[in-house]
CSV table of C-alpha atoms and ligand atoms in Angstrom, one decimal:
chain,number,residue,atom,x,y,z
A,1,MET,CA,64.6,24.7,-12.0
A,2,ALA,CA,62.1,27.4,-10.7
A,3,LEU,CA,59.0,27.5,-12.8
A,4,THR,CA,57.7,30.6,-11.0
A,5,THR,CA,59.1,33.5,-9.0
A,6,GLY,CA,57.3,36.2,-7.0
A,7,GLU,CA,54.2,35.5,-4.9
A,8,THR,CA,52.0,32.5,-5.4
A,9,PHE,CA,48.2,32.9,-5.1
A,10,TRP,CA,46.0,29.9,-5.8
A,11,ASP,CA,47.7,27.6,-3.2
A,12,LYS,CA,46.8,30.3,-0.5
A,13,THR,CA,43.1,29.9,-1.4
A,14,ALA,CA,43.1,26.2,-0.5
A,15,GLU,CA,43.0,24.0,2.6
A,16,ALA,CA,46.3,22.2,3.2
A,17,ALA,CA,46.7,19.7,0.4
A,18,ARG,CA,46.7,16.0,0.9
A,19,THR,CA,50.3,14.7,0.8
A,20,PHE,CA,51.7,11.4,-0.5
A,21,PRO,CA,54.8,9.6,0.6
A,22,PRO,CA,57.8,9.2,-1.7
A,23,LEU,CA,58.2,5.8,-3.5
A,24,GLN,CA,60.5,3.6,-1.5
A,25,GLN,CA,60.3,0.2,-3.3
A,26,ASN,CA,60.3,-1.2,-6.8
A,27,VAL,CA,56.8,-1.3,-8.3
A,28,HIS,CA,54.9,-2.3,-11.4
A,29,THR,CA,52.0,-0.4,-12.9
A,30,ASP,CA,49.8,-0.6,-16.0
A,31,VAL,CA,50.4,3.1,-16.6
A,32,LEU,CA,53.0,5.4,-15.1
A,33,VAL,CA,52.3,9.1,-15.3
A,34,ILE,CA,55.2,11.3,-14.6
A,35,GLY,CA,54.0,14.7,-13.3
A,36,GLY,CA,51.1,15.6,-11.0
A,37,GLY,CA,50.2,18.9,-12.6
A,38,MET,CA,47.0,19.5,-14.6
A,39,SER,CA,48.1,17.2,-17.4
A,40,GLY,CA,49.1,14.3,-15.2
A,41,THR,CA,46.0,14.7,-13.0
A,42,LEU,CA,43.6,14.7,-15.9
A,43,THR,CA,45.4,11.8,-17.6
A,44,ALA,CA,45.3,9.7,-14.5
A,45,HIS,CA,41.6,10.5,-14.2
A,46,VAL,CA,40.7,9.6,-17.7
A,47,LEU,CA,42.8,6.4,-17.7
A,48,ALA,CA,41.6,5.3,-14.2
A,49,LYS,CA,38.0,5.8,-15.2
A,50,ALA,CA,38.6,3.6,-18.2
A,51,GLY,CA,39.7,0.9,-15.8
A,52,LYS,CA,43.5,1.2,-16.0
A,53,GLN,CA,45.8,0.8,-13.0
A,54,VAL,CA,47.6,4.1,-12.8
A,55,THR,CA,50.5,5.4,-10.8
A,56,VAL,CA,51.4,9.1,-10.6
A,57,ILE,CA,54.8,10.3,-9.4
A,58,ASP,CA,55.9,13.9,-9.0
A,59,ARG,CA,59.3,15.2,-8.1
A,60,GLY,CA,57.7,17.9,-6.0
A,61,ALA,CA,54.1,18.1,-4.8
A,62,VAL,CA,50.9,17.5,-6.8
A,63,GLY,CA,49.6,20.7,-8.4
A,64,GLU,CA,52.5,22.9,-7.5
A,65,GLY,CA,54.2,23.2,-10.9
A,66,SER,CA,53.1,25.6,-13.6
A,67,SER,CA,49.5,24.6,-13.0
A,68,SER,CA,49.4,26.7,-9.8
A,69,ALA,CA,50.6,29.8,-11.9
A,70,ASN,CA,47.8,29.2,-14.4
A,71,THR,CA,45.3,32.1,-14.5
A,72,GLY,CA,42.5,29.7,-15.0
A,73,LEU,CA,40.8,31.1,-18.2
A,74,LEU,CA,39.5,28.0,-20.0
A,75,GLN,CA,38.6,28.7,-23.6
A,76,TYR,CA,38.1,26.6,-26.7
A,77,ALA,CA,39.8,29.3,-28.8
A,78,SER,CA,43.6,29.1,-28.9
A,79,ASP,CA,46.3,31.8,-28.9
A,80,THR,CA,46.4,31.0,-32.7
A,81,MET,CA,43.1,31.9,-34.4
A,82,LEU,CA,41.1,29.3,-36.3
A,83,SER,CA,41.7,31.4,-39.5
A,84,GLU,CA,45.4,31.5,-38.8
A,85,PHE,CA,45.5,27.7,-38.4
A,86,VAL,CA,43.6,27.4,-41.7
A,87,ASP,CA,46.5,29.2,-43.4
A,88,ARG,CA,49.1,27.2,-41.5
A,89,ILE,CA,47.8,23.6,-41.4
A,90,GLY,CA,44.8,23.6,-43.8
A,91,GLU,CA,41.1,24.1,-43.2
A,92,LYS,CA,40.3,20.5,-42.4
A,93,ASP,CA,42.9,20.1,-39.6
A,94,ALA,CA,42.3,23.6,-38.3
A,95,VAL,CA,38.7,22.9,-37.8
A,96,LEU,CA,39.4,19.4,-36.3
A,97,PHE,CA,41.8,21.0,-33.8
A,98,TYR,CA,39.3,23.7,-32.8
A,99,ARG,CA,36.6,21.0,-32.5
A,100,MET,CA,39.0,19.0,-30.2
A,101,CYS,CA,39.3,22.0,-28.0
A,102,LEU,CA,35.5,22.6,-27.8
A,103,GLU,CA,34.9,19.0,-26.9
A,104,ALA,CA,37.6,19.2,-24.2
A,105,MET,CA,35.9,22.3,-22.8
A,106,ASP,CA,32.6,20.4,-22.6
A,107,GLU,CA,34.4,17.4,-20.9
A,108,LEU,CA,36.0,19.7,-18.4
A,109,THR,CA,32.6,21.2,-17.6
A,110,GLU,CA,31.2,17.7,-17.2
A,111,LEU,CA,34.0,16.7,-14.8
A,112,ALA,CA,33.6,19.9,-12.9
A,113,GLY,CA,30.0,19.0,-12.3
A,114,GLU,CA,31.1,16.0,-10.3
A,115,LEU,CA,33.5,18.0,-8.1
A,116,PRO,CA,32.9,20.0,-5.0
A,117,ASP,CA,32.4,23.8,-5.5
A,118,THR,CA,35.8,24.4,-4.1
A,119,ALA,CA,37.2,24.0,-7.6
A,120,GLU,CA,35.4,27.3,-8.4
A,121,TYR,CA,34.6,26.2,-11.9
A,122,ARG,CA,32.1,28.7,-13.5
A,123,LEU,CA,30.9,28.8,-17.1
A,124,ARG,CA,31.8,32.2,-18.5
A,125,ASP,CA,31.5,33.9,-21.9
A,126,SER,CA,34.7,35.4,-23.3
A,127,ILE,CA,35.2,38.5,-25.3
A,128,TYR,CA,38.1,38.6,-27.7
A,129,TYR,CA,38.5,42.2,-28.8
A,130,ALA,CA,40.4,43.9,-31.7
A,131,SER,CA,43.2,45.8,-30.2
A,132,SER,CA,43.3,48.3,-33.0
A,133,GLU,CA,41.2,49.2,-36.1
A,134,GLU,CA,43.7,47.3,-38.2
A,135,ASP,CA,42.8,44.1,-36.5
A,136,VAL,CA,39.0,44.4,-37.3
A,137,ASP,CA,39.3,42.7,-40.7
A,138,LYS,CA,41.3,39.9,-39.1
A,139,LEU,CA,38.6,39.5,-36.4
A,140,LYS,CA,35.8,39.5,-39.1
A,141,ARG,CA,37.7,36.8,-41.0
A,142,GLU,CA,38.0,34.8,-37.8
A,143,TYR,CA,34.3,35.1,-37.1
A,144,SER,CA,33.4,33.9,-40.6
A,145,TYR,CA,35.3,30.7,-40.0
A,146,LEU,CA,33.9,30.2,-36.6
A,147,LYS,CA,30.4,30.6,-37.9
A,148,LYS,CA,31.0,28.5,-41.0
A,149,TYR,CA,31.8,25.6,-38.7
A,150,ASP,CA,29.1,26.3,-36.0
A,151,PHE,CA,31.5,27.2,-33.2
A,152,PRO,CA,29.7,29.1,-30.4
A,153,ALA,CA,30.6,32.7,-31.4
A,154,GLU,CA,28.9,36.0,-32.0
A,155,TYR,CA,30.4,39.2,-33.6
A,156,LEU,CA,30.1,42.4,-31.6
A,157,SER,CA,30.4,45.7,-33.4
A,158,HIS,CA,31.9,48.7,-31.5
A,159,ALA,CA,28.4,49.9,-30.7
A,160,ALA,CA,27.3,46.5,-29.4
A,161,LEU,CA,30.5,46.0,-27.3
A,162,GLN,CA,30.0,49.4,-25.7
A,163,ALA,CA,26.3,48.9,-25.1
A,164,GLU,CA,26.6,45.4,-23.6
A,165,TYR,CA,29.9,45.6,-21.8
A,166,GLY,CA,31.0,49.3,-21.7
A,167,VAL,CA,34.1,48.3,-23.5
A,168,ASP,CA,35.5,51.0,-25.9
A,169,LYS,CA,37.3,48.8,-28.5
A,170,PRO,CA,36.7,48.6,-32.2
A,171,ALA,CA,34.9,45.2,-32.2
A,172,ALA,CA,35.0,41.8,-30.6
A,173,ILE,CA,34.0,38.1,-30.9
A,174,ARG,CA,32.0,36.7,-28.0
A,175,THR,CA,32.4,33.0,-27.4
A,176,TRP,CA,30.8,30.6,-24.9
A,177,HIS,CA,31.3,27.1,-23.6
A,178,ASP,CA,34.3,28.8,-21.8
A,179,ALA,CA,34.9,28.7,-18.1
A,180,GLU,CA,37.0,30.0,-15.2
A,181,VAL,CA,38.6,27.8,-12.6
A,182,ASN,CA,40.8,27.8,-9.5
A,183,PRO,CA,43.4,25.5,-11.1
A,184,TYR,CA,45.0,24.5,-7.8
A,185,ARG,CA,41.8,23.5,-6.1
A,186,PHE,CA,40.5,21.8,-9.3
A,187,ILE,CA,43.6,19.6,-9.3
A,188,GLN,CA,43.1,18.9,-5.6
A,189,ALA,CA,39.5,17.9,-6.2
A,190,VAL,CA,40.4,15.7,-9.2
A,191,THR,CA,43.2,14.1,-7.2
A,192,GLU,CA,40.7,13.1,-4.5
A,193,LYS,CA,38.6,11.5,-7.1
A,194,ASN,CA,41.6,9.7,-8.6
A,195,VAL,CA,42.6,8.3,-5.2
A,196,GLN,CA,39.0,6.9,-4.9
A,197,LEU,CA,39.4,5.4,-8.4
A,198,GLY,CA,42.5,3.6,-7.1
A,199,VAL,CA,45.3,5.8,-8.5
A,200,SER,CA,48.6,5.5,-6.6
A,201,TYR,CA,50.5,8.7,-5.9
A,202,TYR,CA,54.1,9.3,-4.8
A,203,GLU,CA,55.4,12.8,-4.2
A,204,GLN,CA,59.0,13.9,-3.8
A,205,THR,CA,59.8,11.1,-6.3
A,206,GLU,CA,61.8,12.1,-9.3
A,207,ALA,CA,62.0,10.0,-12.5
A,208,ASP,CA,65.5,9.8,-13.8
A,209,LEU,CA,64.6,10.4,-17.4
A,210,HIS,CA,68.0,9.2,-18.6
A,211,SER,CA,67.5,5.8,-16.9
A,212,LEU,CA,64.8,4.7,-19.4
A,213,GLU,CA,65.0,1.1,-20.5
A,214,ASP,CA,62.5,-1.2,-22.1
A,215,HIS,CA,59.2,-0.5,-20.2
A,216,MET,CA,61.2,0.5,-17.1
A,217,ILE,CA,62.5,3.6,-15.5
A,218,HIS,CA,64.4,4.4,-12.3
A,219,THR,CA,63.7,7.1,-9.8
A,220,ALA,CA,66.5,9.4,-8.7
A,221,ALA,CA,66.4,7.6,-5.4
A,222,GLY,CA,67.2,4.3,-7.2
A,223,ASN,CA,63.8,2.5,-7.2
A,224,ARG,CA,62.7,0.8,-10.3
A,225,ILE,CA,59.2,1.3,-11.9
A,226,SER,CA,58.2,-1.1,-14.6
A,227,TYR,CA,55.1,-0.2,-16.7
A,228,GLY,CA,52.9,-1.2,-19.6
A,229,ALA,CA,52.7,2.4,-20.8
A,230,MET,CA,54.3,5.7,-19.6
A,231,VAL,CA,53.0,9.3,-20.0
A,232,LEU,CA,55.5,12.2,-19.7
A,233,ALA,CA,53.4,15.0,-18.3
A,234,THR,CA,56.4,16.9,-17.0
A,235,GLY,CA,55.5,20.4,-18.0
A,236,TYR,CA,57.9,23.2,-19.0
A,237,GLY,CA,60.8,22.0,-16.9
A,238,THR,CA,62.3,19.7,-19.6
A,239,VAL,CA,62.2,20.4,-23.3
A,240,PHE,CA,62.7,16.9,-24.8
A,241,GLU,CA,65.1,16.7,-27.7
A,242,GLU,CA,62.4,15.4,-30.0
A,243,ILE,CA,60.3,18.6,-29.8
A,244,ALA,CA,63.2,21.1,-29.4
A,245,HIS,CA,63.0,22.3,-33.0
A,246,LEU,CA,59.4,23.3,-32.5
A,247,ALA,CA,59.2,24.4,-28.8
A,248,SER,CA,60.7,27.1,-26.7
A,249,ILE,CA,60.4,28.3,-23.2
A,250,THR,CA,59.5,32.0,-22.6
A,251,GLN,CA,58.1,33.8,-19.6
A,252,THR,CA,55.0,35.7,-18.6
A,253,PHE,CA,53.6,37.8,-15.8
A,254,ALA,CA,50.3,37.5,-13.8
A,255,LEU,CA,48.6,39.0,-10.9
A,256,ALA,CA,45.6,38.7,-8.5
A,257,THR,CA,44.1,41.8,-6.9
A,258,GLU,CA,42.4,42.3,-3.6
A,259,PRO,CA,38.7,41.6,-3.7
A,260,LEU,CA,36.6,44.5,-5.1
A,261,GLU,CA,33.5,45.7,-3.2
A,262,GLU,CA,31.8,47.3,-6.2
A,263,PRO,CA,30.0,45.1,-8.8
A,264,LEU,CA,32.4,44.1,-11.6
A,265,TRP,CA,31.6,44.2,-15.3
A,266,THR,CA,28.7,42.7,-17.1
A,267,ASP,CA,28.4,38.9,-16.6
A,268,ARG,CA,32.0,38.9,-15.4
A,269,VAL,CA,33.1,38.0,-18.9
A,270,MET,CA,36.7,36.9,-19.5
A,271,VAL,CA,38.5,39.3,-21.7
A,272,TRP,CA,41.5,39.0,-24.1
A,273,GLU,CA,42.6,40.7,-27.3
A,274,THR,CA,44.2,40.3,-30.8
A,275,LYS,CA,47.5,42.0,-30.0
A,276,LYS,CA,50.5,39.8,-29.1
A,277,PRO,CA,51.6,39.5,-26.4
A,278,TYR,CA,48.0,40.0,-25.3
A,279,LEU,CA,46.4,41.3,-22.2
A,280,TYR,CA,43.9,38.9,-20.6
A,281,PHE,CA,41.8,39.0,-17.4
A,282,ARG,CA,38.9,37.5,-15.5
A,283,THR,CA,37.3,37.7,-12.1
A,284,THR,CA,37.2,35.2,-9.1
A,285,LYS,CA,34.3,34.0,-7.0
A,286,ASP,CA,35.3,36.5,-4.2
A,287,GLY,CA,35.5,39.5,-6.6
A,288,ARG,CA,39.2,39.7,-7.4
A,289,ILE,CA,40.7,40.3,-10.8
A,290,ILE,CA,43.2,37.8,-12.2
A,291,ALA,CA,45.2,39.2,-15.1
A,292,GLY,CA,48.2,38.4,-17.2
A,293,GLY,CA,50.4,39.4,-20.1
A,294,LEU,CA,53.6,41.1,-21.0
A,295,ASP,CA,55.3,37.9,-22.2
A,296,GLU,CA,59.0,38.0,-22.7
A,297,LYS,CA,61.2,35.7,-24.9
A,298,SER,CA,63.8,35.0,-22.3
A,299,ASP,CA,63.6,31.9,-20.0
A,300,ALA,CA,65.5,33.7,-17.2
A,301,LEU,CA,62.8,34.5,-14.6
A,302,HIS,CA,63.1,37.8,-12.7
A,303,GLU,CA,64.1,37.4,-9.1
A,304,ASP,CA,63.6,41.0,-7.9
A,305,PRO,CA,60.1,41.3,-6.4
A,306,SER,CA,59.9,45.0,-7.3
A,307,VAL,CA,60.4,44.2,-11.1
A,308,ILE,CA,57.6,41.6,-10.9
A,309,ARG,CA,55.3,44.1,-9.1
A,310,SER,CA,56.0,46.8,-11.6
A,311,LYS,CA,55.1,44.5,-14.5
A,312,ALA,CA,51.9,43.6,-12.6
A,313,GLU,CA,51.1,47.3,-12.1
A,314,GLU,CA,51.5,47.8,-15.9
A,315,ILE,CA,49.1,44.9,-16.6
A,316,LEU,CA,46.6,46.2,-14.0
A,317,LYS,CA,46.8,49.7,-15.6
A,318,GLU,CA,45.8,48.1,-19.0
A,319,VAL,CA,42.7,46.5,-17.3
A,320,GLN,CA,41.8,49.9,-15.7
A,321,ASP,CA,42.0,51.6,-19.1
A,322,ILE,CA,39.1,49.3,-20.1
A,323,PHE,CA,37.3,49.2,-16.8
A,324,PRO,CA,38.1,52.3,-14.8
A,325,GLN,CA,36.0,51.1,-11.9
A,326,ALA,CA,38.5,48.3,-11.3
A,327,ASP,CA,40.4,50.6,-8.9
A,328,VAL,CA,42.0,48.1,-6.6
A,329,LYS,CA,45.4,47.0,-5.2
A,330,ILE,CA,47.4,44.0,-6.3
A,331,ALA,CA,47.5,41.1,-3.7
A,332,ALA,CA,50.0,38.8,-5.5
A,333,ALA,CA,52.1,39.1,-8.6
A,334,TRP,CA,54.1,36.3,-10.2
A,335,ASN,CA,56.5,35.7,-13.1
A,336,SER,CA,56.4,32.2,-14.7
A,337,LEU,CA,58.0,30.1,-17.4
A,338,PHE,CA,55.7,29.5,-20.3
A,339,GLY,CA,56.1,26.9,-23.1
A,340,VAL,CA,55.3,27.9,-26.7
A,341,SER,CA,55.3,26.0,-29.9
A,342,ARG,CA,56.3,27.3,-33.3
A,343,ASP,CA,53.1,26.1,-35.0
A,344,GLY,CA,50.8,26.9,-32.1
A,345,LEU,CA,50.0,23.3,-31.4
A,346,PRO,CA,50.7,21.2,-28.2
A,347,PHE,CA,52.7,18.0,-28.2
A,348,ILE,CA,50.5,15.0,-27.5
A,349,GLY,CA,51.2,11.4,-28.5
A,350,PRO,CA,53.9,8.8,-29.0
A,351,SER,CA,57.4,9.8,-27.7
A,352,GLN,CA,60.5,8.7,-29.6
A,353,SER,CA,62.1,7.9,-26.2
A,354,GLY,CA,60.7,4.3,-26.0
A,355,ALA,CA,58.0,1.9,-26.9
A,356,ASP,CA,54.7,2.7,-25.2
A,357,VAL,CA,55.9,6.1,-24.0
A,358,TYR,CA,53.7,9.1,-24.6
A,359,CYS,CA,54.1,12.9,-24.2
A,360,LEU,CA,51.4,15.2,-22.9
A,361,LEU,CA,52.9,18.6,-23.1
A,362,GLY,CA,50.3,21.3,-23.3
A,363,TYR,CA,52.5,24.1,-24.6
A,364,GLU,CA,50.7,27.4,-25.5
A,365,GLY,CA,48.1,29.4,-23.6
A,366,ASN,CA,45.2,26.9,-23.7
A,367,GLY,CA,47.1,24.4,-21.7
A,368,THR,CA,44.2,23.1,-19.6
A,369,CYS,CA,42.1,22.4,-22.6
A,370,TYR,CA,45.0,20.5,-24.1
A,371,SER,CA,45.5,18.5,-20.9
A,372,MET,CA,41.9,17.2,-21.1
A,373,ALA,CA,42.0,16.6,-24.9
A,374,GLY,CA,45.4,15.0,-24.5
A,375,ALA,CA,44.3,12.6,-21.8
A,376,LYS,CA,41.6,11.3,-24.2
A,377,ILE,CA,44.0,11.0,-27.1
A,378,ILE,CA,46.5,9.0,-24.9
A,379,LEU,CA,43.8,6.7,-23.7
A,380,ASP,CA,42.9,5.9,-27.4
A,381,LEU,CA,46.6,5.5,-28.3
A,382,ILE,CA,47.2,3.0,-25.5
A,383,ASP,CA,44.0,1.1,-26.4
A,384,GLY,CA,44.9,1.1,-30.1
A,385,VAL,CA,41.7,3.0,-30.9
A,386,THR,CA,41.8,5.5,-33.9
A,387,ASN,CA,41.7,9.1,-32.7
A,388,GLU,CA,40.9,11.7,-35.3
A,389,TYR,CA,42.9,14.4,-33.6
A,390,ALA,CA,46.0,12.5,-32.8
A,391,ALA,CA,48.0,13.2,-36.0
A,392,ILE,CA,47.5,17.0,-35.7
A,393,VAL,CA,49.2,17.2,-32.3
A,394,ASP,CA,51.6,14.3,-32.7
A,395,PRO,CA,55.0,15.3,-31.3
A,396,GLY,CA,56.6,13.8,-34.4
A,397,ARG,CA,54.6,16.0,-36.8
B,401,LIG,C1,51.3,32.5,-15.9
B,401,LIG,C2,50.5,31.4,-16.6
B,401,LIG,C3,49.2,31.5,-16.9
B,401,LIG,C4,48.5,30.5,-17.6
B,401,LIG,N1,47.2,30.7,-17.8
B,401,LIG,C5,46.5,29.7,-18.4
B,401,LIG,C6,45.1,29.9,-18.6
B,401,LIG,O1,44.5,30.9,-18.2
B,401,LIG,N2,44.4,28.8,-19.1
B,401,LIG,C7,45.0,27.7,-19.4
B,401,LIG,O2,44.4,26.7,-19.9
B,401,LIG,N3,46.4,27.5,-19.3
B,401,LIG,C8,47.1,28.5,-18.8
B,401,LIG,N4,48.4,28.3,-18.5
B,401,LIG,C9,49.1,27.1,-19.0
B,401,LIG,C10,48.9,26.0,-17.9
B,401,LIG,O3,49.3,26.4,-16.7
B,401,LIG,C11,49.7,24.8,-18.3
B,401,LIG,O4,49.3,24.3,-19.6
B,401,LIG,C12,49.6,23.7,-17.3
B,401,LIG,O5,49.9,24.1,-16.1
B,401,LIG,C13,50.5,22.6,-17.7
B,401,LIG,O6,50.3,21.6,-16.8
B,401,LIG,P1,51.4,20.4,-16.7
B,401,LIG,O7,50.8,19.4,-15.9
B,401,LIG,O8,51.9,20.1,-18.1
B,401,LIG,O9,52.6,21.1,-16.0
B,401,LIG,P2,53.0,21.3,-14.4
B,401,LIG,O10,51.8,21.9,-13.7
B,401,LIG,O11,54.2,22.1,-14.4
B,401,LIG,O12,53.2,19.9,-13.9
B,401,LIG,C14,54.3,19.1,-14.3
B,401,LIG,C15,54.7,18.3,-13.1
B,401,LIG,O13,55.7,17.4,-13.5
B,401,LIG,C16,56.6,17.2,-12.4
B,401,LIG,N5,57.9,16.7,-13.0
B,401,LIG,C17,58.6,17.3,-13.9
B,401,LIG,N6,59.7,16.5,-14.2
B,401,LIG,C18,59.6,15.4,-13.4
B,401,LIG,C19,60.3,14.2,-13.2
B,401,LIG,N7,61.5,14.0,-13.9
B,401,LIG,N8,59.9,13.3,-12.3
B,401,LIG,C20,58.8,13.5,-11.6
B,401,LIG,N9,58.1,14.6,-11.7
B,401,LIG,C21,58.4,15.5,-12.6
B,401,LIG,C22,56.8,18.7,-11.8
B,401,LIG,O14,57.2,18.6,-10.5
B,401,LIG,C23,55.3,19.2,-12.0
B,401,LIG,O15,54.6,19.0,-10.8
B,401,LIG,C24,49.2,29.3,-17.9
B,401,LIG,C25,50.5,29.1,-17.6
B,401,LIG,C26,51.2,30.1,-16.9
B,401,LIG,C27,52.6,29.9,-16.6
């Protein structure tokens, strides 16, 4: 199943990736991680650092699933506002969930500090603007909750937004502790660290998810892997029965421009908005704009490159309506599957498919943050340690 159509971008910014051989014998491992995307990579890292013996298998190549379609805006705020979560799951859990994300952001930043600069991880402020006058009250309510619980946020009036950023929108919330990243190179860098920590990798090795027995699974090629615990970090390609009532697969569009010579906007802030589906964009180290939006409900990706290009032109036009100086051509445009959940929360925790099997499925736009938070939750669950966030994101909720 194709996860992306159109042109890829991040893989072209990287050196040839390290490759790993397919699994060709039966093996035993303490923890088997299925999937070498952002979720599997961070899980392997957190578990290996905690002293576990970890094996990662991927049916394709590490980092080449949805993670290489990721536009790399890392933010503690979710697609669902804190105030919306308050109405949906209650104030206590809403605040816990946002705190989980803020902590995950700080953990990502700490990890990035140990990686080479090739991961292009940069702390950036975000501005979340009201798309219309009608959304200003919603934004004010959101700000009041963020402030009440000390999240790093500041309200910007129309005048302040114009003066500081030249953005003509009714109002915005500025947040910090956010970051931008080159997701493909970040995964490559963490994978290198994982190999040093003793993690075993096998590519072109598909787990036959129907072959699951007690603490054992077969690969499509017929090899047997026995494990103490298993983590399903399989991305959007399989919607497991146990979450099907809460999850769906949609699609979205993204683009990368050619590099811009002129200076970009103030502090190269990352920008997004209250309207849904929302426009969002950021810059790269070499002065490109990465932008996305125009989500569609269907999971049938467009194959025609001219359709994908014209969606990307629409997105770029929206960016140029805000920053007219961003007069630049599109270098790559892509159309990707995207997992969403009905309650806005990811699926992290025990799977019903077997004893000691866990899911790490970071549905919704803040996937990288969920990958990091999820890795820590799964470590605690494996070790039998109480984790205050686990119940909120439990796939069986
Ligand atoms: C266009 C787009 C923009 C996005 N922008 C952002 C953003 O700005 N910020 C953000 O935080 N998140 C963003 N996301 C979300 C983010 O990309 C995802 O949360 C993240 O990639 C999920 O990682 P993953 O490891 O779960 O999935 P993947 O990267 O898809 O990895 C799953 C891996 O599992 C492997 N696999 C699947 N089944 C099997 C099997 N049976 N056996 C062996 N291997 C298997 C696949 O080959 C794949 O490599 C975006 C997503 C898209 C599509």
